[in-house]
CSV table of C-alpha atoms in Angstrom, one decimal:
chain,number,residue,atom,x,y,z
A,696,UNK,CA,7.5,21.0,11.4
A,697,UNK,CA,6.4,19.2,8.5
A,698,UNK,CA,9.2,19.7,6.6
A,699,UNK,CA,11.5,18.5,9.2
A,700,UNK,CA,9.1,15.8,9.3
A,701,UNK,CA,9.4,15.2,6.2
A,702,UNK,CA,13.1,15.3,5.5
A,703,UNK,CA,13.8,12.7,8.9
A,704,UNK,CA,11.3,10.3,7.5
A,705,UNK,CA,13.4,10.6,3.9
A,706,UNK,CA,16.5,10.1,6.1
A,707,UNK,CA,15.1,6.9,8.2
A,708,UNK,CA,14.0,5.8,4.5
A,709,UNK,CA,18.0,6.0,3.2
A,710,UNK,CA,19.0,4.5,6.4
A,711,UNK,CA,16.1,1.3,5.8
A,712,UNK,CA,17.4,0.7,2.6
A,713,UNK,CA,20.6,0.2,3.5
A,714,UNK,CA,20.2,-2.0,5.6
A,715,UNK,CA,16.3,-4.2,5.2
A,716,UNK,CA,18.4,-6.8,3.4
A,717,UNK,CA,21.2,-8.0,5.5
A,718,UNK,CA,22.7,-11.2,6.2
A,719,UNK,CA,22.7,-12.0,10.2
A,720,UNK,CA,26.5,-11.7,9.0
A,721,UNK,CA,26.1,-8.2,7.7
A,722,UNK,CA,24.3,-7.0,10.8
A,723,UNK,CA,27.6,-8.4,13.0
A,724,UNK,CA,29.9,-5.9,10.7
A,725,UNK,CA,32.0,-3.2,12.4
A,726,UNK,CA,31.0,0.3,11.3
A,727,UNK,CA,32.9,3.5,11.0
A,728,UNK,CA,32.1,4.0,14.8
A,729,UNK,CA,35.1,1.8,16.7
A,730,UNK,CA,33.2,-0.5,18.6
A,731,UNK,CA,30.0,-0.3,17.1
A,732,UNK,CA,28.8,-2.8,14.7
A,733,UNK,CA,25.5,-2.5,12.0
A,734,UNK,CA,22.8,-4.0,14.5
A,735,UNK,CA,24.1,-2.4,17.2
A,736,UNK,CA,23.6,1.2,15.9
A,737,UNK,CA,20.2,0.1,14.4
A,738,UNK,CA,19.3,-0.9,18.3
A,739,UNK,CA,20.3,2.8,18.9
A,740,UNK,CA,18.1,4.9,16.6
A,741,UNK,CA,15.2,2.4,17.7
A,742,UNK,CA,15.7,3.3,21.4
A,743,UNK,CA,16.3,7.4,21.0
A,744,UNK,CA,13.5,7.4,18.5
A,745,UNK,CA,11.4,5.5,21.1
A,746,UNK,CA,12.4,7.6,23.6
A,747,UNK,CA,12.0,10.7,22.1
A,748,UNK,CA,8.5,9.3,21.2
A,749,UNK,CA,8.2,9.0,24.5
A,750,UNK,CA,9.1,12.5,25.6
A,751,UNK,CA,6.7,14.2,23.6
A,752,UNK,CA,3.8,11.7,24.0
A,753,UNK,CA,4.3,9.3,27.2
A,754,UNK,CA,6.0,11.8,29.8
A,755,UNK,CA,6.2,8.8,32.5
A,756,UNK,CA,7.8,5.9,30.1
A,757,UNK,CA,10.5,8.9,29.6
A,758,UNK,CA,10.6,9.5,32.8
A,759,UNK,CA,11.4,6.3,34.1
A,760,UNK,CA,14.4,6.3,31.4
A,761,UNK,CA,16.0,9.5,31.7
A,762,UNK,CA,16.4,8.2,35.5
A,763,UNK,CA,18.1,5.6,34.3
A,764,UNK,CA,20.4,7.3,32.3
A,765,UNK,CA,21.0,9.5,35.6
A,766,UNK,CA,22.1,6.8,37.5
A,767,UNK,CA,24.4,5.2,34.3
A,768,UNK,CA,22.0,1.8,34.1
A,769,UNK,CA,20.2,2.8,30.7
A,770,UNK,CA,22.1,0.3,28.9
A,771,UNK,CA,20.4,-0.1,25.7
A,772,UNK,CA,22.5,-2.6,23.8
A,773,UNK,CA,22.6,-4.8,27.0
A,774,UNK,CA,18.8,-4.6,27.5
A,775,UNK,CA,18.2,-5.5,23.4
A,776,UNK,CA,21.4,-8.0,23.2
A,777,UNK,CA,19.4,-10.8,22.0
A,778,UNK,CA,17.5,-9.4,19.1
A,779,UNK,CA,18.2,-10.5,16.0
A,780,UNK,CA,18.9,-7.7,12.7
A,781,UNK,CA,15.4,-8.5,11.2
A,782,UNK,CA,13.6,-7.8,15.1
A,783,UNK,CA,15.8,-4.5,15.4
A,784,UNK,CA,14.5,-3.4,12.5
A,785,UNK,CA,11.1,-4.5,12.6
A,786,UNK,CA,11.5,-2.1,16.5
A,787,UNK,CA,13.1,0.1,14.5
A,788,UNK,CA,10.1,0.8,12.1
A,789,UNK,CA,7.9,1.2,14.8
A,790,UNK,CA,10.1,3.4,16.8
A,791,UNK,CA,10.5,5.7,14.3
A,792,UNK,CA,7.1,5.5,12.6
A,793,UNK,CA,5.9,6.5,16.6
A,794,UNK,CA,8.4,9.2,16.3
A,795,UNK,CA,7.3,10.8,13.4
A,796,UNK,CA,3.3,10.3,14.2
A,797,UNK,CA,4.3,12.4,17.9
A,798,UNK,CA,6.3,15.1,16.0
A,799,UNK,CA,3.4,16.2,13.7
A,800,UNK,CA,1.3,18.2,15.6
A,801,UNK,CA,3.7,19.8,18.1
A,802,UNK,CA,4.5,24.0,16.8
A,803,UNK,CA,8.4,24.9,16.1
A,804,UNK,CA,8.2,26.2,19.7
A,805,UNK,CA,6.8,23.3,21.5
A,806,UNK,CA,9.0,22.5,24.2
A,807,UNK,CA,10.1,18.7,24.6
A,808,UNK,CA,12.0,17.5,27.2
A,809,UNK,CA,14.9,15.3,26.6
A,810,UNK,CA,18.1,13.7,28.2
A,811,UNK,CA,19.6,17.2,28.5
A,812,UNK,CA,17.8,20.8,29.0
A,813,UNK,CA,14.1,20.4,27.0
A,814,UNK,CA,14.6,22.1,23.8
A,815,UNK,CA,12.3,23.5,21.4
A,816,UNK,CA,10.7,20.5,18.9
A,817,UNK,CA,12.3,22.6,16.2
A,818,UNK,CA,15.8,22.1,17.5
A,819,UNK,CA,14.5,18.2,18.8
């Protein structure tokens, strides 16, 4: 698990450096995902991250939103609309600093639950 550990935190690093010095302009640009633009994907690695924080260390917090995503309100880019770039990834750091701190101690075989069947935390 450390290595995965490792290798995500490496990944999260690529993604932060791609994007800690935009322009609010910047953060507004489409990305390869029609639809989708820079700050909006950024809001979405900050809420799964959080939420898988929360699956492995808050059962109740994940809970609450898997039941929302059951019932189709878990909107996340709604719910975050009026965050600028620079507070997304400012969440974002946390989120995925959380993340990483929750994943540490748990054993390849760990079972975590998430959106779908829990999965092992090797496969999370």
């Amino acid at each position: 698990m450390n290595t995965i550990g490792l290798d995500l935190a490496a990944e999260q690093g690529a993604v932060d450096e791609i994007v800690h010095d935009l322009t609010p302009a910047r953060w507004a640009q489409p990305t390869a995902a029609v639809g989708w633009d820079v700050r909006q994907t950024i809001v979405h690695l900050a809420y799964f991250d959080d939420a898988a924080r929360a699956a492995i260390a808050d059962p109740a917090d994940f809970e609450e939103r898997r039941a929302l995503a059951k019932v189709g309100a878990l909107d996340v880019e709604g719910r975050h609309a009026d965050m600028s770039g620079a507070d997304v990834l400012a969440w974002w750091r946390r989120a995925r600093a959380g993340l990483l701190d929750a994943l540490a101690p748990l054993a390849p075989k760990d079972r975590v639950a998430w959106f779908g069947p829990p999965m092992s935390a090797l496969s999370f």
